[in-house]
Tab-separated table of C-alpha atoms and ligand atoms in Angstrom:
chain	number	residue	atom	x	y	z
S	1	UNK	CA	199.363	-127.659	-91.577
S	2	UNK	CA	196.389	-128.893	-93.506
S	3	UNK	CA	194.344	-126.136	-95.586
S	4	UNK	CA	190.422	-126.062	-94.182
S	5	UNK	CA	189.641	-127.906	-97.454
S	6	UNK	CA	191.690	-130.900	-96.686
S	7	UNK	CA	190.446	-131.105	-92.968
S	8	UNK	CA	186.851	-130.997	-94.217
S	9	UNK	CA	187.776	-133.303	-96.491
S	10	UNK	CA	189.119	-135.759	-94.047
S	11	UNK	CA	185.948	-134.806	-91.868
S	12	UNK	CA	183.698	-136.114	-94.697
S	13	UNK	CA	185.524	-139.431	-95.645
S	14	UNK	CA	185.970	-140.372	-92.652
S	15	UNK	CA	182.484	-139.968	-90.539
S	16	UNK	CA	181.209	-142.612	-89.268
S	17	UNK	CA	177.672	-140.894	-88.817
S	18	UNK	CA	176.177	-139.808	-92.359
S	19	UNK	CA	176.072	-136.483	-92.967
S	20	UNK	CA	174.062	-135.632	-96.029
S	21	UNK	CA	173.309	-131.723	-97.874
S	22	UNK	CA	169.519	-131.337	-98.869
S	23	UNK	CA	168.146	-128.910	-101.140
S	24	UNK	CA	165.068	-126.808	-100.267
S	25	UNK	CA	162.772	-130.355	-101.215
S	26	UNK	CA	164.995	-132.271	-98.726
S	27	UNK	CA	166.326	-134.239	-101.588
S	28	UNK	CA	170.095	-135.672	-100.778
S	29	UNK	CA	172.405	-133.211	-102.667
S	30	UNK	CA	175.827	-134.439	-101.046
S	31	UNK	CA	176.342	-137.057	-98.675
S	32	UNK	CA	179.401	-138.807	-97.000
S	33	UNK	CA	180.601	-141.969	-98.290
S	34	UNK	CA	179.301	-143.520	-94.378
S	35	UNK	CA	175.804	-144.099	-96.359
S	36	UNK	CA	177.455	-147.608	-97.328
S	37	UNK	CA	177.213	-148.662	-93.904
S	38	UNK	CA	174.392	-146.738	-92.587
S	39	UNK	CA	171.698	-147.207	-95.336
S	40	UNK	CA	173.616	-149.954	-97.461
S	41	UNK	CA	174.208	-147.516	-100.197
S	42	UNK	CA	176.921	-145.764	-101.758
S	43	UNK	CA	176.611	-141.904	-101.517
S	44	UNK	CA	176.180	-141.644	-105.382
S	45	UNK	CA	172.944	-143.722	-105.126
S	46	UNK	CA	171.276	-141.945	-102.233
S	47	UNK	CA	172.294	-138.917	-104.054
S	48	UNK	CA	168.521	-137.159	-105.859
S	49	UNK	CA	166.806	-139.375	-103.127
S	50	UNK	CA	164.790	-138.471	-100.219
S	51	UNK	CA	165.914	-140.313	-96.445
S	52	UNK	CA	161.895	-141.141	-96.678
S	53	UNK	CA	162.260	-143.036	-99.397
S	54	UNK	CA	164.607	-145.453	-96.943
S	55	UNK	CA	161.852	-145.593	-94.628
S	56	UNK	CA	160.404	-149.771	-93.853
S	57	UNK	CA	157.209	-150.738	-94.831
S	58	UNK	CA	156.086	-151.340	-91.187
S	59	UNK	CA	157.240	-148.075	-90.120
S	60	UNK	CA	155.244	-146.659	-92.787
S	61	UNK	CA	152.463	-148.673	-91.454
S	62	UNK	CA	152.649	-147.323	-88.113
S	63	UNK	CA	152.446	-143.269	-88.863
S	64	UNK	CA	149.920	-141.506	-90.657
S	65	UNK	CA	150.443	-139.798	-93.324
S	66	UNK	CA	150.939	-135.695	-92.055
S	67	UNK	CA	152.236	-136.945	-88.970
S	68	UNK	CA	155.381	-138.778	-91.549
S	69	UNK	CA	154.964	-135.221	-93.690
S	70	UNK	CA	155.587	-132.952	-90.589
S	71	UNK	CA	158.182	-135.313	-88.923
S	72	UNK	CA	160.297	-134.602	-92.330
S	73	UNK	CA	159.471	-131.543	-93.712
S	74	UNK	CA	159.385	-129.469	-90.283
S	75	UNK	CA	161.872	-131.780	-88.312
S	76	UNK	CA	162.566	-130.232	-84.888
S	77	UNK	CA	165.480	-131.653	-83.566
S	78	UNK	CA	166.088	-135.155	-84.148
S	79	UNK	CA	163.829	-137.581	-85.167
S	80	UNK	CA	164.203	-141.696	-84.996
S	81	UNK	CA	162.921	-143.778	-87.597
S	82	UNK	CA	162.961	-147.441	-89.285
S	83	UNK	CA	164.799	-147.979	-92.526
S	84	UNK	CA	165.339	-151.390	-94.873
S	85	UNK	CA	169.011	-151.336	-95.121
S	86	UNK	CA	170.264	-152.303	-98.605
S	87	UNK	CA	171.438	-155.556	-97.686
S	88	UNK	CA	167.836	-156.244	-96.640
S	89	UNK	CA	167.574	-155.849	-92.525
S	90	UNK	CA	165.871	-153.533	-90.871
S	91	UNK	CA	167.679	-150.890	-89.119
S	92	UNK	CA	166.715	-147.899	-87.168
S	93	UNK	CA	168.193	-144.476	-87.517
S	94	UNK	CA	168.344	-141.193	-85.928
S	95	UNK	CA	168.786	-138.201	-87.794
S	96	UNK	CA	169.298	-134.677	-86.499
S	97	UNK	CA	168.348	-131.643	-88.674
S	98	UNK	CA	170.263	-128.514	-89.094
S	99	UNK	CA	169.157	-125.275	-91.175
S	100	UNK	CA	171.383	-122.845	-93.023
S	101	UNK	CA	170.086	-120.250	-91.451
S	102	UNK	CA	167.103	-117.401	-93.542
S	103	UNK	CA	167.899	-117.345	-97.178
S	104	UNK	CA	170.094	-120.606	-97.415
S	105	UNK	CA	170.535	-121.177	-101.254
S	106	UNK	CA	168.018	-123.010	-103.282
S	107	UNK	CA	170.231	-126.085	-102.950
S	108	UNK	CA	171.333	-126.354	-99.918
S	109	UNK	CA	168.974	-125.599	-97.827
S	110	UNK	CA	169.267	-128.058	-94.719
S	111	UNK	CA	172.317	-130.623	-93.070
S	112	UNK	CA	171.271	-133.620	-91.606
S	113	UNK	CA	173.423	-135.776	-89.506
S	114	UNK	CA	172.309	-140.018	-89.149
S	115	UNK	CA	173.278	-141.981	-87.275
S	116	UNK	CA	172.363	-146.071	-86.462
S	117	UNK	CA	170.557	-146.623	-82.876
S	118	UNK	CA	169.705	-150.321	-83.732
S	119	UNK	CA	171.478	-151.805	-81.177
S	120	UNK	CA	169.968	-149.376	-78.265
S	121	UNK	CA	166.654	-149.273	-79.703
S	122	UNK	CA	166.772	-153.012	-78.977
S	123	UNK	CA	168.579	-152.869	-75.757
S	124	UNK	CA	165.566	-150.684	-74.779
S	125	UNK	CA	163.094	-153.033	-75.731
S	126	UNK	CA	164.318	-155.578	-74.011
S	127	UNK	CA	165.032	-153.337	-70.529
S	128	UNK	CA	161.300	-152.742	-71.414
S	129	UNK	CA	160.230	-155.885	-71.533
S	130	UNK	CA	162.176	-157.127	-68.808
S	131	UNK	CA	160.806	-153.709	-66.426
S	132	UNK	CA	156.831	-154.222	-67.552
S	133	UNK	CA	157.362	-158.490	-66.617
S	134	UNK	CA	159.212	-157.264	-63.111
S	135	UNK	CA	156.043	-154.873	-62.676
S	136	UNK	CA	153.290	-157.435	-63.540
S	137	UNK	CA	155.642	-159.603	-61.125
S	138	UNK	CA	155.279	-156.956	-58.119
S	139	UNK	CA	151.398	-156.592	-59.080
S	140	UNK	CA	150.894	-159.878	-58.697
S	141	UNK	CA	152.688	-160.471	-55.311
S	142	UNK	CA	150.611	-157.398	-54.225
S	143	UNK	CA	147.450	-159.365	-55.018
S	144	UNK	CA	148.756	-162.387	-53.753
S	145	UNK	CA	149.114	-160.899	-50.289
S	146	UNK	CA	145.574	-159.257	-50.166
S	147	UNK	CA	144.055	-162.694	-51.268
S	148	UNK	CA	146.035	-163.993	-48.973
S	149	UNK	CA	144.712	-161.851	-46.403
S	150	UNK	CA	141.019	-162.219	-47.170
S	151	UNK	CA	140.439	-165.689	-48.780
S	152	UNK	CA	142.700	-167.179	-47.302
S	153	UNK	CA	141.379	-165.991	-43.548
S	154	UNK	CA	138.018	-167.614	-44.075
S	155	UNK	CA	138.846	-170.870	-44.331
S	156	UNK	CA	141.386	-170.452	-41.710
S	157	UNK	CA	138.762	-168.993	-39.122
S	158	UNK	CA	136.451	-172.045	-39.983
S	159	UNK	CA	138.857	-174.498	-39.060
S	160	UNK	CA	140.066	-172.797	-36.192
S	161	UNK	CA	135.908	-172.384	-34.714
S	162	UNK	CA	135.972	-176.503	-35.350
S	163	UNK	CA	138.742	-176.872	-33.447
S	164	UNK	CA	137.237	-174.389	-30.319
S	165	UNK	CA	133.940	-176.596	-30.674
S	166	UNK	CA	136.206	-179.845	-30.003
S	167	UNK	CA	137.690	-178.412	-26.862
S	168	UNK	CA	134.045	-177.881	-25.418
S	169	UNK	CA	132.668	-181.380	-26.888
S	170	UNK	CA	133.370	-184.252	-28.235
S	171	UNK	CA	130.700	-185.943	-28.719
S	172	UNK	CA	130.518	-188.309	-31.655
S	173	UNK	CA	128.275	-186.134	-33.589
S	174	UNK	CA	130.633	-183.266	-32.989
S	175	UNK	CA	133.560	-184.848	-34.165
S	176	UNK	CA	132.135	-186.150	-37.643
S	177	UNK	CA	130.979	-182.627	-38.354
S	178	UNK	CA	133.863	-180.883	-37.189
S	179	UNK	CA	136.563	-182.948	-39.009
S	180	UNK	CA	134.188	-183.153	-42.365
S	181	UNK	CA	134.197	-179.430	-41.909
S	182	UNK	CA	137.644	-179.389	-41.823
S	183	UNK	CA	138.783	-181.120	-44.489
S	184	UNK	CA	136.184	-179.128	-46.985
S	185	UNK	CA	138.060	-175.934	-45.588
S	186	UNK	CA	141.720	-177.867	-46.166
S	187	UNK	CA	141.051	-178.913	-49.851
S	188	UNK	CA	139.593	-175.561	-50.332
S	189	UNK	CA	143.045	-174.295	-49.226
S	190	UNK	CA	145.096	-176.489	-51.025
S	191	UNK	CA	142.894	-175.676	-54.240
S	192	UNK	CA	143.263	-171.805	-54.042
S	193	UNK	CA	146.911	-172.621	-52.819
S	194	UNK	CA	147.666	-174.759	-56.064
S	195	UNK	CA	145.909	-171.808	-58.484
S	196	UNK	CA	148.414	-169.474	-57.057
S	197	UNK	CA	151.251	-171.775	-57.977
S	198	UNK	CA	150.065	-172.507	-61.476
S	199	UNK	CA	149.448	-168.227	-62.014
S	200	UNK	CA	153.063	-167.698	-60.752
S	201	UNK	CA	154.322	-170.499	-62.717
S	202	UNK	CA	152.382	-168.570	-65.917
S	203	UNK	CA	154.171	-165.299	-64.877
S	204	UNK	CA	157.591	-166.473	-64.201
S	205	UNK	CA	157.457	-168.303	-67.905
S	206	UNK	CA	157.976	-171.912	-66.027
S	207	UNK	CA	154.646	-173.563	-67.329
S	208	UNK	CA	155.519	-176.362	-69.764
S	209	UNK	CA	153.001	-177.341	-73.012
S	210	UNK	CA	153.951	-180.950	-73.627
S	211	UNK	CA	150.923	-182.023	-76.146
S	212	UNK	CA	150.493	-185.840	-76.490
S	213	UNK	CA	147.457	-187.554	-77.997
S	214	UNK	CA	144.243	-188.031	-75.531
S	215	UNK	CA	140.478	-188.824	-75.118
S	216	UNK	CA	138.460	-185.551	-74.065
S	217	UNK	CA	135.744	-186.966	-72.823
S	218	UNK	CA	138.063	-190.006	-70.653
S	219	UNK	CA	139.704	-186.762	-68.864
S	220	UNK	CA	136.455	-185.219	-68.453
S	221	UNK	CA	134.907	-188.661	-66.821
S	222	UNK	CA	138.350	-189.003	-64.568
S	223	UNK	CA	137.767	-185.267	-63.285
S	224	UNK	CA	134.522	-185.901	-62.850
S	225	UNK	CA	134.860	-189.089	-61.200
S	226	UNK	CA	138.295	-188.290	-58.910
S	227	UNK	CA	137.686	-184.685	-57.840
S	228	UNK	CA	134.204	-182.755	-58.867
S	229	UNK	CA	132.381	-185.441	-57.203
S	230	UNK	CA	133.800	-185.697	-54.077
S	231	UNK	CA	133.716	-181.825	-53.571
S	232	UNK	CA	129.673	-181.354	-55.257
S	233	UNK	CA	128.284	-184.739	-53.882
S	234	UNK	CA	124.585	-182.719	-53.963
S	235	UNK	CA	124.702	-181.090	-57.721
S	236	UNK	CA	123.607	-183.405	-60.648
S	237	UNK	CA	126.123	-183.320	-62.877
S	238	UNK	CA	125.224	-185.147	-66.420
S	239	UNK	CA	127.972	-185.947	-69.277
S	240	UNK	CA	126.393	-186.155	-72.775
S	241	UNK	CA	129.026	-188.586	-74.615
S	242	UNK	CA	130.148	-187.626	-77.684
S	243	UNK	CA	128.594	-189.381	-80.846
S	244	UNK	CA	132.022	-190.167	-82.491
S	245	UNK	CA	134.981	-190.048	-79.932
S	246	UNK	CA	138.250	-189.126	-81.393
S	247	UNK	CA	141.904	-188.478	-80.185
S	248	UNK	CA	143.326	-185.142	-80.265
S	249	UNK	CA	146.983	-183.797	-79.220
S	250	UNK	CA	146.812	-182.378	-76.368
S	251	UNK	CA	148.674	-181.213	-72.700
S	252	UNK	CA	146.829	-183.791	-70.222
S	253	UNK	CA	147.942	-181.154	-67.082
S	254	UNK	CA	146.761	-178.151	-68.512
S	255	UNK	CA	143.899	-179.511	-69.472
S	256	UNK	CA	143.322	-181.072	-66.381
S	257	UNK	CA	143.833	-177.968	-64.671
S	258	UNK	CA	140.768	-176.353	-67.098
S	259	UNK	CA	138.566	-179.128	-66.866
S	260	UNK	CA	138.699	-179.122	-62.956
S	261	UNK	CA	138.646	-175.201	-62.600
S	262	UNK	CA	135.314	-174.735	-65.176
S	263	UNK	CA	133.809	-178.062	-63.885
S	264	UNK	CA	134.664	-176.620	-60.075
S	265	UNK	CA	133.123	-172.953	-61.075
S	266	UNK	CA	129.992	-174.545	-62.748
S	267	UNK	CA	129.189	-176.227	-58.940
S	268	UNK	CA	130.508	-173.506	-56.467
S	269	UNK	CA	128.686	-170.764	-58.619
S	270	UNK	CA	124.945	-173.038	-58.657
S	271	UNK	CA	122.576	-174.082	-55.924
S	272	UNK	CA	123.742	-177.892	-54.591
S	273	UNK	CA	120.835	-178.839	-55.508
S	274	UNK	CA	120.969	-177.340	-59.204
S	275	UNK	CA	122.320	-179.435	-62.656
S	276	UNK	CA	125.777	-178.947	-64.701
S	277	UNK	CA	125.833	-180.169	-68.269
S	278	UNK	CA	128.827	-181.224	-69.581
S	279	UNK	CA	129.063	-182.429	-73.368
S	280	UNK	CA	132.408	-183.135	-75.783
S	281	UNK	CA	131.225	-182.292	-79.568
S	282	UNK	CA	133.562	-183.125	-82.571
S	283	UNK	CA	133.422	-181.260	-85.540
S	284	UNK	CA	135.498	-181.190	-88.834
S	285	UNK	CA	138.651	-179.464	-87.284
S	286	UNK	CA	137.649	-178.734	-83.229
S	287	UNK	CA	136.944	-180.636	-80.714
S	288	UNK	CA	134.531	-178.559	-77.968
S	289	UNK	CA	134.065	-178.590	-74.788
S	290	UNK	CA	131.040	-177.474	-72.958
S	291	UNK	CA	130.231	-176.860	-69.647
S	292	UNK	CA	126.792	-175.484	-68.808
S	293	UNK	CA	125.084	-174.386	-65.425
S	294	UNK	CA	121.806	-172.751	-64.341
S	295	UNK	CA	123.840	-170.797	-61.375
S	296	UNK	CA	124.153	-167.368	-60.365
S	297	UNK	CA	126.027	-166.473	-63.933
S	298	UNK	CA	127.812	-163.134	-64.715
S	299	UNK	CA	126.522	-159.840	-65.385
S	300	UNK	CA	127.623	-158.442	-68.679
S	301	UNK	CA	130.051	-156.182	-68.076
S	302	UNK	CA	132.264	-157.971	-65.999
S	303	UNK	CA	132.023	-160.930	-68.878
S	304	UNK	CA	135.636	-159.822	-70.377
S	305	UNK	CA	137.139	-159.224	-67.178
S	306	UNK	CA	136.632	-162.201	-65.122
S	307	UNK	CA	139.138	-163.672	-67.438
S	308	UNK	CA	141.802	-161.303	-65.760
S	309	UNK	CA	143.868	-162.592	-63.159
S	310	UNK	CA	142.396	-161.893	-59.685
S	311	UNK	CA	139.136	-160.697	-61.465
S	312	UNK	CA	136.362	-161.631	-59.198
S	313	UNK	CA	132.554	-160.765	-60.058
S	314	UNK	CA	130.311	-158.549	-58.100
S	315	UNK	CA	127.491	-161.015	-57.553
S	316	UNK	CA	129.900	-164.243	-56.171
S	317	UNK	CA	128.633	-163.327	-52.657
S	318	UNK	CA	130.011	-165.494	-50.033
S	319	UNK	CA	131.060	-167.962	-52.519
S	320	UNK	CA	134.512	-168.090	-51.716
S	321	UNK	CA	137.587	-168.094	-54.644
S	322	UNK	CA	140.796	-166.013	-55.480
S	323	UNK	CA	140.064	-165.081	-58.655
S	324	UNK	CA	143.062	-166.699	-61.018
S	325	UNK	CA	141.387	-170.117	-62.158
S	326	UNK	CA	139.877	-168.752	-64.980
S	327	UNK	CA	143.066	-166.405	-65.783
S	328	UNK	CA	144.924	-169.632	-66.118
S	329	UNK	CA	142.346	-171.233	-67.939
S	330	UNK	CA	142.147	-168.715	-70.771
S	331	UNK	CA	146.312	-169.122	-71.252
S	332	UNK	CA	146.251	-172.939	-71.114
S	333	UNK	CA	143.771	-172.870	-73.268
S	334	UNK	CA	146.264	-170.361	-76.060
S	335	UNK	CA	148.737	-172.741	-75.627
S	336	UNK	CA	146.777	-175.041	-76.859
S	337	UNK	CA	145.582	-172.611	-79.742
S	338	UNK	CA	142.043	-172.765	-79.002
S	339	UNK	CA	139.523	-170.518	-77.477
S	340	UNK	CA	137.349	-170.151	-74.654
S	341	UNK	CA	133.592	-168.778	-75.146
S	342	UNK	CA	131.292	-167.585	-72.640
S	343	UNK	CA	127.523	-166.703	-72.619
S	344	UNK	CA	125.778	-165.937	-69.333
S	345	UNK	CA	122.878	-164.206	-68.100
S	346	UNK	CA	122.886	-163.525	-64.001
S	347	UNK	CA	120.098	-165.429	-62.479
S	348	UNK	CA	119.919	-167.125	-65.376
S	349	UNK	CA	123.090	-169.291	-65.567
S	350	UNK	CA	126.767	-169.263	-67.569
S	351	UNK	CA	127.925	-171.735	-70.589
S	352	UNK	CA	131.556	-171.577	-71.038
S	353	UNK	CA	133.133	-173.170	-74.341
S	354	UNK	CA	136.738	-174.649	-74.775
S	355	UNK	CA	137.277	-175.212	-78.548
S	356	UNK	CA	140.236	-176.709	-79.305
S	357	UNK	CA	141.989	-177.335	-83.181
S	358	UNK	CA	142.461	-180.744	-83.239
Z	401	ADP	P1	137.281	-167.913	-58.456
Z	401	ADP	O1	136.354	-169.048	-58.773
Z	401	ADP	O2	138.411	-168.332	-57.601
Z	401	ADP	O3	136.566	-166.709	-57.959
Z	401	ADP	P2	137.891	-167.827	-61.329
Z	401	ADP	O4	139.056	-167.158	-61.961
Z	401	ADP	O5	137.737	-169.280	-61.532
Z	401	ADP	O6	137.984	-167.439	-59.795
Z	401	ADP	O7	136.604	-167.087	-61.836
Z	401	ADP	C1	136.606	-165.668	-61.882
Z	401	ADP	C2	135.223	-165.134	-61.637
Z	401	ADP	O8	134.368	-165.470	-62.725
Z	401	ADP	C3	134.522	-165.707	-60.430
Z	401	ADP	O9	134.908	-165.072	-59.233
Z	401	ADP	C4	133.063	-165.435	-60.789
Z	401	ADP	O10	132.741	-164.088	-60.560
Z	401	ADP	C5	133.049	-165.670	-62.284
Z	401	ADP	N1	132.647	-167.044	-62.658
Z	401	ADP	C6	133.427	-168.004	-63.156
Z	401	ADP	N2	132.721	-169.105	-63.444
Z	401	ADP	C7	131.438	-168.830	-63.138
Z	401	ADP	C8	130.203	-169.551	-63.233
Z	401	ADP	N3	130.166	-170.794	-63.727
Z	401	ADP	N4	129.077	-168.920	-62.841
Z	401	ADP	C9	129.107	-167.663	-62.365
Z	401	ADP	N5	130.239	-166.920	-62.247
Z	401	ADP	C10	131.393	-167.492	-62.635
């Protein structure tokens, strides 16, 4: 049978956790030769060193000062922290404390046992990540189906009272205004039905950013010309062409999608009768876009949030909408690395700015 010494003995060599001694300083007075592969050092070298002294930069970073100080010095049970491993990586650790009891001696005061949690730190992480994308997943469905229910219900009920006006006349009159009526309320569906698609595209990760090189101001003028017309035949809408038209690399859907959706705001939120400015201005390194309108604008408080999915602002009224294009706007426009600027004043009228690197 093995004397005590040699079963401690064995204990220590062969550990896989490190067990270190610590004086009443919580300097490293013995530790097990398992520091090699849990700090990347031999247990000579971490030997007059503090486990702080282990501790990453970032990590560092992260905690103040006296919170670091108590988490070491008055440890309750077991702390986890970030280390730079000797052969460089970062690893993280947890370490539980154990005192010698009252009047421990002066150099060994205090065992510590460490042990490496990389691995599950990172496996929680990612079950993290993948839980907070399921629940932005369920809040958006949850959205979905109250839009649904409202926006979605208006343009229903005005094709549906076209279609109980043509069962009680048909007069040629009737008919025009009844089917123009209901093919305003069917691209208004299909519009608010192809935002949804884009947003769940953005939140299921399937949008694609294939930059290729483009005129701004062409895409603006085939917008302009294809869709914004057709749907704002009332509003005067003026381009001011750009003095010295260049190329820049760019996704022509995405954009499309942001040209259409500020272009389509800029109209819905103004009086038919009102103007939308829209110039293309090249500078050394970004090309901007910028849309301007003398509408209803947005109060300034809700300026940051209607940039949030679903966001919609108190003073839109009847002006119907689900609340995403601009959502999908701002990430189309971080793909692309620019940014999107907004000044507005209600009554007053809203300027929104794409800049894009070129
Ligand atoms: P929607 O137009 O479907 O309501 P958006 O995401 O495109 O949704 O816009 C979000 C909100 O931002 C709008 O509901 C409105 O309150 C505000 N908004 C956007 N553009 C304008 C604008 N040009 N003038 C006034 N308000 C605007």
């Amino acid at each position: 049978m093995a004397t005590p010494e040699k079963i401690f003995e064995l204990i220590a060599e062969h550990t896989t956790d490190l067990v270190c001694i610590h004086d009443s300083e919580n300097t490293i007075r013995f530790a097990t030769p398992s520091s090699k592969s849990i700090l990347g050092y031999p247990a000579h070298e971490i030997i007059g060193k503090k486990l702080t002294d282990f501790l990453s930069s970032d990590f560092i970073d992260e905690m103040d000062f006296t919170t670091l100080k108590r988490f070491f010095d008055h440890p309750e049970t077991r702390i986890r922290y970030q280390v730079k491993h000797g052969r460089g990586q970062l690893r993280w650790l947890e370490t539980t404390f154990t005192y010698f009891g009252k009047n421990p001696q002066k150099d060994f005061t205090l065992l510590t046992s460490t042990r490496d949690i990389t691995e599950s730190v990172h496996l929680t992480d990612d079950l993290m990540a993948a839980l907070s994308k399921e629940q932005e997943i369920s809040r958006f469905k949850s959205n979905l189906y109250s839009i649904a229910s409202h926006e979605f219900k208006t343009p229903l009920a005005v094709i549906q009272a076209n279609i109980e006006m043509l069962r009680i006349k048909r007069s040629e009159k009737v008919l025009n205004n009844a089917i123009g009526s209901i093919e305003e309320e069917v691209d208004r569906l299909n519009s608010m039905i192809a935002d949804m698609l884009e947003l769940k595209k953005l939140t299921t990760g399937q949008t694609t950013f294939r930059p290729d090189l483009l005129d701004l101001e062409e895409l603006v003028k085939e917008v302009l010309e294809e869709n914004i017309r057709k749907a704002y035949p009332d509003t005067d809408i003026q381009l001011k062409p750009a003095k010295k038209p260049e190329k820049i690399r760019a996704d022509y859907t995405l954009l499309r999608f942001v040209i259409t959706n500020l272009l389509g705001n800029a109209c819905k939120f103004s009086d038919k009768k009102d103007r939308v400015i829209v110039a293309v201005e090249y500078d050394e390194e970004d090309v901007k876009m910028i849309i301007q309108d003398f509408g209803i604008g947005i109060p300034e408080e809700e300026q940051a949030s209607v940039f949030k999915s679903f966001y919609r602002a108190k003073n839109v009224g009847t002006v119907q909408g689900t609340g995403v294009g601009l959502a999908i706007v701002k990430e189309f426009v971080d793909l692309h690395k620019g940014k999107v600027g907004l000044v507005s004043s209600p009554g007053e009228g809203s300027t929104f700015t794409v800049s894009l690197p070129k």
